[in-house]
Amino acid sequence: MVAAVRRLTRRLGRRGTLLTLKGVIATLYGYGLLVQPVRDRRGLCLLLKAWPLDAWAGLWIAAGVTALICAWLPPRRDWPGFLAVWAITAPWSMAYLVAWWPLGEYPRGWVSALIFGAFGAVCLVAIGWDEPPRARTEPPHGR
């Protein structure tokens, strides 16, 4: 089992592993919105004026699936996955932030804005990462 995980992470690399984790989280969050919708929607009032919660759930799932697919692409070609996760978290972060201030509808909106913003910002940072060179498994010849 451990060997299989090592092979998988070697195949995916750091970028692909991060995209896999982000994709799973985004997909499951979207699924969770479908099967057990958020009860306290004070922070989501702006988002819900644009689309219903089911549509947002579908967008979360689509972003997650995009990230999961892009995780298997070569580095530097996987950018759509990072962008998809950021693109779904940005409106959520902004909606919670605006619901906190200036609207004052949701006193804890800043907390949710920070969480969603950080979740998406990691993708903006990681999109510029290079994969480190693979470690040599054999000693150099002549030693």
CSV table of N, CA and C in Angstrom, one decimal:
chain,number,residue,atom,x,y,z
A,1,MET,N,0.8,-1.2,0.0
A,1,MET,CA,0.0,0.0,0.0
A,1,MET,C,0.9,1.3,0.0
A,2,VAL,N,1.9,1.3,0.8
A,2,VAL,CA,2.8,2.4,0.9
A,2,VAL,C,3.5,2.6,-0.4
A,3,ALA,N,3.9,1.5,-1.0
A,3,ALA,CA,4.6,1.6,-2.3
A,3,ALA,C,3.7,2.2,-3.4
A,4,ALA,N,2.4,1.8,-3.4
A,4,ALA,CA,1.5,2.3,-4.3
A,4,ALA,C,1.3,3.8,-4.2
A,5,VAL,N,1.2,4.3,-2.9
A,5,VAL,CA,1.0,5.7,-2.6
A,5,VAL,C,2.3,6.5,-3.1
A,6,ARG,N,3.5,5.9,-2.9
A,6,ARG,CA,4.7,6.6,-3.4
A,6,ARG,C,4.7,6.7,-4.9
A,7,ARG,N,4.4,5.6,-5.6
A,7,ARG,CA,4.3,5.6,-7.0
A,7,ARG,C,3.4,6.7,-7.5
A,8,LEU,N,2.2,6.8,-6.9
A,8,LEU,CA,1.2,7.7,-7.3
A,8,LEU,C,1.7,9.2,-7.1
A,9,THR,N,2.2,9.4,-5.9
A,9,THR,CA,2.7,10.8,-5.7
A,9,THR,C,3.9,11.2,-6.6
A,10,ARG,N,4.7,10.2,-6.9
A,10,ARG,CA,5.8,10.4,-7.8
A,10,ARG,C,5.3,10.7,-9.2
A,11,ARG,N,4.2,10.0,-9.6
A,11,ARG,CA,3.6,10.3,-10.9
A,11,ARG,C,2.9,11.6,-11.0
A,12,LEU,N,2.2,12.0,-9.9
A,12,LEU,CA,1.5,13.3,-9.9
A,12,LEU,C,2.4,14.5,-9.6
A,13,GLY,N,3.5,14.3,-8.9
A,13,GLY,CA,4.3,15.4,-8.5
A,13,GLY,C,3.6,16.2,-7.4
A,14,ARG,N,4.3,17.3,-7.0
A,14,ARG,CA,3.7,18.1,-6.0
A,14,ARG,C,2.5,18.9,-6.5
A,15,ARG,N,2.6,19.4,-7.7
A,15,ARG,CA,1.5,20.2,-8.3
A,15,ARG,C,0.3,19.3,-8.4
A,16,GLY,N,0.5,18.1,-9.0
A,16,GLY,CA,-0.7,17.2,-9.2
A,16,GLY,C,-1.3,16.7,-7.9
A,17,THR,N,-0.4,16.5,-6.9
A,17,THR,CA,-1.0,16.1,-5.6
A,17,THR,C,-1.8,17.2,-5.0
A,18,LEU,N,-1.3,18.4,-5.1
A,18,LEU,CA,-2.1,19.5,-4.5
A,18,LEU,C,-3.4,19.7,-5.3
A,19,LEU,N,-3.4,19.6,-6.6
A,19,LEU,CA,-4.6,19.7,-7.4
A,19,LEU,C,-5.6,18.5,-7.1
A,20,THR,N,-5.0,17.4,-6.8
A,20,THR,CA,-5.9,16.2,-6.4
A,20,THR,C,-6.6,16.6,-5.1
A,21,LEU,N,-5.9,17.0,-4.1
A,21,LEU,CA,-6.5,17.4,-2.8
A,21,LEU,C,-7.5,18.5,-3.0
A,22,LYS,N,-7.2,19.5,-3.7
A,22,LYS,CA,-8.1,20.6,-3.9
A,22,LYS,C,-9.3,20.2,-4.7
A,23,GLY,N,-9.1,19.3,-5.7
A,23,GLY,CA,-10.2,18.8,-6.5
A,23,GLY,C,-11.2,17.9,-5.6
A,24,VAL,N,-10.6,17.1,-4.8
A,24,VAL,CA,-11.5,16.3,-3.9
A,24,VAL,C,-12.3,17.1,-3.0
A,25,ILE,N,-11.6,18.1,-2.4
A,25,ILE,CA,-12.3,19.0,-1.4
A,25,ILE,C,-13.4,19.8,-2.1
A,26,ALA,N,-13.1,20.4,-3.3
A,26,ALA,CA,-14.1,21.2,-4.0
A,26,ALA,C,-15.3,20.3,-4.5
A,27,THR,N,-15.0,19.1,-5.0
A,27,THR,CA,-16.1,18.2,-5.4
A,27,THR,C,-17.0,17.8,-4.3
A,28,LEU,N,-16.4,17.4,-3.2
A,28,LEU,CA,-17.2,17.0,-2.0
A,28,LEU,C,-17.9,18.2,-1.4
A,29,TYR,N,-17.4,19.4,-1.4
A,29,TYR,CA,-18.1,20.6,-0.9
A,29,TYR,C,-19.3,20.8,-1.8
A,30,GLY,N,-19.2,20.7,-3.1
A,30,GLY,CA,-20.3,20.9,-4.0
A,30,GLY,C,-21.3,19.8,-3.8
A,31,TYR,N,-20.9,18.6,-3.6
A,31,TYR,CA,-21.8,17.5,-3.3
A,31,TYR,C,-22.6,17.8,-2.0
A,32,GLY,N,-21.8,18.2,-1.0
A,32,GLY,CA,-22.4,18.6,0.3
A,32,GLY,C,-23.5,19.6,0.2
A,33,LEU,N,-23.3,20.6,-0.7
A,33,LEU,CA,-24.3,21.7,-0.9
A,33,LEU,C,-25.5,21.1,-1.5
A,34,LEU,N,-25.4,20.1,-2.4
A,34,LEU,CA,-26.6,19.5,-3.0
A,34,LEU,C,-27.4,18.6,-2.0
A,35,VAL,N,-26.7,17.8,-1.2
A,35,VAL,CA,-27.4,16.8,-0.4
A,35,VAL,C,-27.8,17.4,1.0
A,36,GLN,N,-27.1,18.4,1.5
A,36,GLN,CA,-27.4,19.0,2.7
A,36,GLN,C,-27.1,20.5,2.6
A,37,PRO,N,-28.0,21.3,2.0
A,37,PRO,CA,-27.7,22.7,1.8
A,37,PRO,C,-27.5,23.5,3.1
A,38,VAL,N,-26.7,24.6,2.9
A,38,VAL,CA,-26.3,25.4,4.0
A,38,VAL,C,-27.6,26.0,4.6
A,39,ARG,N,-27.8,26.0,5.9
A,39,ARG,CA,-29.0,26.5,6.5
A,39,ARG,C,-28.8,28.0,6.7
A,40,ASP,N,-27.7,28.5,7.2
A,40,ASP,CA,-27.5,29.9,7.5
A,40,ASP,C,-26.9,30.5,6.2
A,41,ARG,N,-27.8,31.2,5.5
A,41,ARG,CA,-27.4,31.7,4.2
A,41,ARG,C,-27.1,33.2,4.2
A,42,ARG,N,-27.0,33.8,5.4
A,42,ARG,CA,-26.8,35.3,5.5
A,42,ARG,C,-25.6,35.7,4.7
A,43,GLY,N,-24.5,35.0,4.7
A,43,GLY,CA,-23.3,35.4,4.0
A,43,GLY,C,-23.4,35.1,2.5
A,44,LEU,N,-24.4,34.4,2.0
A,44,LEU,CA,-24.5,34.0,0.6
A,44,LEU,C,-25.5,34.8,-0.2
A,45,CYS,N,-26.1,35.9,0.5
A,45,CYS,CA,-27.2,36.6,-0.2
A,45,CYS,C,-26.8,37.1,-1.6
A,46,LEU,N,-25.6,37.6,-1.7
A,46,LEU,CA,-25.2,38.2,-3.0
A,46,LEU,C,-25.0,37.0,-4.1
A,47,LEU,N,-24.5,35.9,-3.6
A,47,LEU,CA,-24.3,34.8,-4.6
A,47,LEU,C,-25.7,34.2,-5.0
A,48,LEU,N,-26.6,34.2,-4.1
A,48,LEU,CA,-27.9,33.6,-4.4
A,48,LEU,C,-28.8,34.5,-5.2
A,49,LYS,N,-28.4,35.8,-5.3
A,49,LYS,CA,-29.1,36.7,-6.2
A,49,LYS,C,-28.7,36.4,-7.7
A,50,ALA,N,-27.5,35.8,-7.8
A,50,ALA,CA,-27.0,35.5,-9.2
A,50,ALA,C,-27.5,34.1,-9.6
A,51,TRP,N,-27.3,33.1,-8.8
A,51,TRP,CA,-27.8,31.8,-9.1
A,51,TRP,C,-28.3,31.1,-7.9
A,52,PRO,N,-29.1,30.0,-8.0
A,52,PRO,CA,-29.5,29.3,-6.8
A,52,PRO,C,-28.4,28.4,-6.3
A,53,LEU,N,-28.6,27.9,-5.1
A,53,LEU,CA,-27.5,27.2,-4.4
A,53,LEU,C,-27.2,25.9,-5.2
A,54,ASP,N,-28.2,25.3,-5.8
A,54,ASP,CA,-27.9,24.1,-6.6
A,54,ASP,C,-27.0,24.4,-7.8
A,55,ALA,N,-27.1,25.5,-8.4
A,55,ALA,CA,-26.2,25.9,-9.5
A,55,ALA,C,-24.8,26.1,-9.0
A,56,TRP,N,-24.7,26.8,-7.8
A,56,TRP,CA,-23.3,26.9,-7.2
A,56,TRP,C,-22.7,25.6,-6.8
A,57,ALA,N,-23.6,24.7,-6.4
A,57,ALA,CA,-23.0,23.3,-6.1
A,57,ALA,C,-22.5,22.7,-7.3
A,58,GLY,N,-23.2,22.8,-8.4
A,58,GLY,CA,-22.7,22.3,-9.7
A,58,GLY,C,-21.4,22.9,-10.1
A,59,LEU,N,-21.2,24.2,-9.9
A,59,LEU,CA,-20.0,24.9,-10.2
A,59,LEU,C,-18.8,24.4,-9.3
A,60,TRP,N,-19.1,24.2,-8.1
A,60,TRP,CA,-18.1,23.6,-7.2
A,60,TRP,C,-17.7,22.2,-7.7
A,61,ILE,N,-18.6,21.4,-8.0
A,61,ILE,CA,-18.3,20.1,-8.5
A,61,ILE,C,-17.5,20.1,-9.8
A,62,ALA,N,-17.9,21.0,-10.7
A,62,ALA,CA,-17.2,21.2,-12.0
A,62,ALA,C,-15.8,21.7,-11.8
A,63,ALA,N,-15.6,22.6,-10.8
A,63,ALA,CA,-14.2,23.0,-10.5
A,63,ALA,C,-13.4,21.9,-10.0
A,64,GLY,N,-14.0,21.1,-9.1
A,64,GLY,CA,-13.3,20.0,-8.5
A,64,GLY,C,-12.9,18.9,-9.5
A,65,VAL,N,-13.8,18.6,-10.4
A,65,VAL,CA,-13.5,17.6,-11.4
A,65,VAL,C,-12.5,18.1,-12.4
A,66,THR,N,-12.5,19.4,-12.7
A,66,THR,CA,-11.5,20.0,-13.5
A,66,THR,C,-10.1,19.9,-12.9
A,67,ALA,N,-10.1,20.2,-11.6
A,67,ALA,CA,-8.8,20.1,-10.9
A,67,ALA,C,-8.3,18.6,-10.9
A,68,LEU,N,-9.2,17.7,-10.7
A,68,LEU,CA,-8.8,16.3,-10.6
A,68,LEU,C,-8.3,15.8,-12.0
A,69,ILE,N,-8.9,16.2,-13.1
A,69,ILE,CA,-8.4,15.9,-14.4
A,69,ILE,C,-7.1,16.5,-14.7
A,70,CYS,N,-7.0,17.8,-14.4
A,70,CYS,CA,-5.7,18.5,-14.6
A,70,CYS,C,-4.6,18.0,-13.8
A,71,ALA,N,-4.9,17.4,-12.7
A,71,ALA,CA,-3.8,16.9,-11.8
A,71,ALA,C,-2.9,15.9,-12.6
A,72,TRP,N,-3.5,15.2,-13.6
A,72,TRP,CA,-2.7,14.2,-14.3
A,72,TRP,C,-2.0,14.8,-15.6
A,73,LEU,N,-2.2,16.1,-15.8
A,73,LEU,CA,-1.5,16.7,-16.9
A,73,LEU,C,-0.1,17.0,-16.5
A,74,PRO,N,0.8,17.2,-17.5
A,74,PRO,CA,2.2,17.6,-17.2
A,74,PRO,C,2.2,19.0,-16.5
A,75,PRO,N,3.2,19.2,-15.7
A,75,PRO,CA,3.4,20.5,-15.1
A,75,PRO,C,3.4,21.6,-16.2
A,76,ARG,N,2.8,22.7,-15.8
A,76,ARG,CA,2.6,23.9,-16.6
A,76,ARG,C,1.5,23.8,-17.6
A,77,ARG,N,0.9,22.6,-17.8
A,77,ARG,CA,-0.3,22.4,-18.6
A,77,ARG,C,-1.5,22.1,-17.7
A,78,ASP,N,-1.2,22.1,-16.4
A,78,ASP,CA,-2.3,21.8,-15.4
A,78,ASP,C,-2.9,23.1,-14.9
A,79,TRP,N,-2.6,24.3,-15.4
A,79,TRP,CA,-3.0,25.5,-14.9
A,79,TRP,C,-4.6,25.7,-14.9
A,80,PRO,N,-5.3,25.1,-15.8
A,80,PRO,CA,-6.8,25.2,-15.7
A,80,PRO,C,-7.4,24.7,-14.4
A,81,GLY,N,-6.8,23.7,-13.9
A,81,GLY,CA,-7.2,23.1,-12.6
A,81,GLY,C,-7.1,24.1,-11.5
A,82,PHE,N,-5.9,24.7,-11.4
A,82,PHE,CA,-5.7,25.7,-10.4
A,82,PHE,C,-6.6,26.9,-10.5
A,83,LEU,N,-6.8,27.3,-11.8
A,83,LEU,CA,-7.6,28.5,-12.1
A,83,LEU,C,-9.1,28.2,-11.7
A,84,ALA,N,-9.5,26.9,-12.0
A,84,ALA,CA,-10.9,26.6,-11.7
A,84,ALA,C,-11.2,26.6,-10.2
A,85,VAL,N,-10.3,26.1,-9.4
A,85,VAL,CA,-10.5,26.1,-8.0
A,85,VAL,C,-10.5,27.6,-7.5
A,86,TRP,N,-9.6,28.4,-7.9
A,86,TRP,CA,-9.6,29.8,-7.5
A,86,TRP,C,-10.8,30.5,-8.0
A,87,ALA,N,-11.3,30.2,-9.2
A,87,ALA,CA,-12.5,30.9,-9.7
A,87,ALA,C,-13.8,30.6,-8.9
A,88,ILE,N,-13.9,29.5,-8.3
A,88,ILE,CA,-15.1,29.2,-7.6
A,88,ILE,C,-14.9,29.7,-6.1
A,89,THR,N,-13.7,29.8,-5.6
A,89,THR,CA,-13.6,30.3,-4.3
A,89,THR,C,-13.7,31.8,-4.2
A,90,ALA,N,-13.2,32.5,-5.2
A,90,ALA,CA,-13.2,34.0,-5.2
A,90,ALA,C,-14.6,34.6,-4.9
A,91,PRO,N,-15.6,34.2,-5.7
A,91,PRO,CA,-16.9,34.8,-5.4
A,91,PRO,C,-17.4,34.5,-4.0
A,92,TRP,N,-17.2,33.3,-3.5
A,92,TRP,CA,-17.6,32.9,-2.2
A,92,TRP,C,-16.9,33.8,-1.1
A,93,SER,N,-15.6,33.9,-1.3
A,93,SER,CA,-14.9,34.8,-0.4
A,93,SER,C,-15.4,36.2,-0.4
A,94,MET,N,-15.6,36.8,-1.6
A,94,MET,CA,-16.0,38.1,-1.7
A,94,MET,C,-17.4,38.3,-1.1
A,95,ALA,N,-18.3,37.3,-1.4
A,95,ALA,CA,-19.7,37.4,-0.9
A,95,ALA,C,-19.7,37.5,0.7
A,96,TYR,N,-18.9,36.6,1.3
A,96,TYR,CA,-18.9,36.6,2.7
A,96,TYR,C,-18.2,37.9,3.3
A,97,LEU,N,-17.2,38.4,2.6
A,97,LEU,CA,-16.6,39.6,3.0
A,97,LEU,C,-17.5,40.8,2.9
A,98,VAL,N,-18.3,40.9,1.9
A,98,VAL,CA,-19.2,42.0,1.7
A,98,VAL,C,-20.4,41.8,2.7
A,99,ALA,N,-20.8,40.6,3.0
A,99,ALA,CA,-21.9,40.4,3.9
A,99,ALA,C,-21.5,40.8,5.3
A,100,TRP,N,-20.2,40.7,5.6
A,100,TRP,CA,-19.6,41.2,6.9
A,100,TRP,C,-19.5,42.7,6.9
A,101,TRP,N,-18.8,43.3,5.9
A,101,TRP,CA,-18.6,44.7,5.8
A,101,TRP,C,-18.6,45.0,4.3
A,102,PRO,N,-19.4,45.9,3.8
A,102,PRO,CA,-20.1,47.0,4.4
A,102,PRO,C,-21.6,46.7,4.8
A,103,LEU,N,-22.1,45.5,4.4
A,103,LEU,CA,-23.5,45.3,4.6
A,103,LEU,C,-23.9,45.0,6.0
A,104,GLY,N,-23.0,44.4,6.8
A,104,GLY,CA,-23.2,44.1,8.2
A,104,GLY,C,-24.3,43.0,8.4
A,105,GLU,N,-24.5,42.2,7.4
A,105,GLU,CA,-25.6,41.1,7.6
A,105,GLU,C,-25.1,39.9,8.3
A,106,TYR,N,-23.8,39.7,8.2
A,106,TYR,CA,-23.2,38.4,8.7
A,106,TYR,C,-21.9,38.8,9.5
A,107,PRO,N,-22.0,38.8,10.9
A,107,PRO,CA,-20.9,39.2,11.7
A,107,PRO,C,-19.7,38.4,11.6
A,108,ARG,N,-19.8,37.1,11.3
A,108,ARG,CA,-18.7,36.2,11.1
A,108,ARG,C,-18.3,36.0,9.7
A,109,GLY,N,-18.8,36.9,8.8
A,109,GLY,CA,-18.4,36.8,7.4
A,109,GLY,C,-17.0,36.9,7.1
A,110,TRP,N,-16.2,37.6,7.9
A,110,TRP,CA,-14.8,37.8,7.7
A,110,TRP,C,-14.1,36.4,7.9
A,111,VAL,N,-14.6,35.6,8.7
A,111,VAL,CA,-14.0,34.3,9.0
A,111,VAL,C,-14.1,33.4,7.7
A,112,SER,N,-15.3,33.3,7.2
A,112,SER,CA,-15.6,32.5,6.0
A,112,SER,C,-14.9,33.1,4.8
A,113,ALA,N,-14.8,34.4,4.7
A,113,ALA,CA,-14.1,35.1,3.6
A,113,ALA,C,-12.6,34.7,3.7
A,114,LEU,N,-12.1,34.7,4.9
A,114,LEU,CA,-10.6,34.3,5.0
A,114,LEU,C,-10.4,32.9,4.6
A,115,ILE,N,-11.3,32.0,5.1
A,115,ILE,CA,-11.1,30.5,4.8
A,115,ILE,C,-11.2,30.3,3.3
A,116,PHE,N,-12.3,30.8,2.6
A,116,PHE,CA,-12.4,30.6,1.2
A,116,PHE,C,-11.3,31.3,0.4
A,117,GLY,N,-10.9,32.5,0.9
A,117,GLY,CA,-9.9,33.2,0.2
A,117,GLY,C,-8.5,32.5,0.3
A,118,ALA,N,-8.2,32.0,1.4
A,118,ALA,CA,-7.0,31.2,1.6
A,118,ALA,C,-7.0,29.9,0.8
A,119,PHE,N,-8.1,29.3,0.7
A,119,PHE,CA,-8.2,28.0,-0.1
A,119,PHE,C,-7.9,28.3,-1.5
A,120,GLY,N,-8.4,29.4,-2.0
A,120,GLY,CA,-8.2,29.8,-3.4
A,120,GLY,C,-6.8,30.4,-3.7
A,121,ALA,N,-6.4,31.1,-2.7
A,121,ALA,CA,-5.1,31.8,-2.9
A,121,ALA,C,-3.9,30.8,-3.0
A,122,VAL,N,-4.0,29.7,-2.4
A,122,VAL,CA,-3.0,28.6,-2.5
A,122,VAL,C,-2.8,28.2,-3.9
A,123,CYS,N,-3.9,28.2,-4.7
A,123,CYS,CA,-3.9,27.8,-6.1
A,123,CYS,C,-3.1,28.9,-6.9
A,124,LEU,N,-3.3,30.2,-6.6
A,124,LEU,CA,-2.6,31.2,-7.3
A,124,LEU,C,-1.1,31.2,-7.0
A,125,VAL,N,-0.8,30.7,-5.8
A,125,VAL,CA,0.7,30.6,-5.5
A,125,VAL,C,1.2,29.4,-6.2
A,126,ALA,N,0.5,28.3,-6.1
A,126,ALA,CA,1.0,27.0,-6.7
A,126,ALA,C,1.1,27.0,-8.2
A,127,ILE,N,0.3,27.8,-8.8
A,127,ILE,CA,0.3,27.8,-10.3
A,127,ILE,C,1.7,28.2,-10.8
A,128,GLY,N,2.4,29.0,-10.0
A,128,GLY,CA,3.8,29.4,-10.5
A,128,GLY,C,4.9,28.5,-10.0
A,129,TRP,N,4.6,27.4,-9.3
A,129,TRP,CA,5.6,26.5,-8.8
A,129,TRP,C,6.2,25.7,-9.9
A,130,ASP,N,7.4,25.4,-9.9
A,130,ASP,CA,8.0,24.4,-10.7
A,130,ASP,C,8.2,23.1,-10.0
A,131,GLU,N,8.1,22.0,-10.6
A,131,GLU,CA,8.3,20.7,-10.0
A,131,GLU,C,9.8,20.6,-9.7
A,132,PRO,N,10.2,20.1,-8.5
A,132,PRO,CA,11.6,20.0,-8.3
A,132,PRO,C,12.1,18.8,-9.1
A,133,PRO,N,13.4,18.8,-9.4
A,133,PRO,CA,14.0,17.7,-10.2
A,133,PRO,C,13.9,16.4,-9.4
A,134,ARG,N,13.7,15.4,-10.1
A,134,ARG,CA,13.5,14.1,-9.5
A,134,ARG,C,14.8,13.7,-8.8
A,135,ALA,N,14.7,13.1,-7.6
A,135,ALA,CA,15.9,12.6,-6.9
A,135,ALA,C,16.5,11.4,-7.6
A,136,ARG,N,17.8,11.3,-7.6
A,136,ARG,CA,18.4,10.1,-8.2
A,136,ARG,C,18.3,9.0,-7.2
A,137,THR,N,17.9,7.8,-7.8
A,137,THR,CA,17.7,6.6,-7.0
A,137,THR,C,19.0,5.8,-7.0
A,138,GLU,N,19.9,6.1,-8.0
A,138,GLU,CA,21.2,5.3,-8.0
A,138,GLU,C,22.3,6.3,-7.8
A,139,PRO,N,23.4,5.8,-7.2
A,139,PRO,CA,24.6,6.6,-7.0
A,139,PRO,C,25.2,6.9,-8.4
A,140,PRO,N,25.8,8.1,-8.6
A,140,PRO,CA,26.4,8.4,-9.8
A,140,PRO,C,27.5,7.3,-10.2
A,141,HIS,N,27.7,7.1,-11.5
A,141,HIS,CA,28.7,6.1,-11.9
A,141,HIS,C,30.1,6.6,-11.6
A,142,GLY,N,30.9,5.6,-11.3
A,142,GLY,CA,32.3,6.0,-11.0
A,142,GLY,C,32.6,6.1,-9.5
A,143,ARG,N,31.6,5.9,-8.7
A,143,ARG,CA,31.8,6.0,-7.2
A,143,ARG,C,31.7,4.7,-6.5
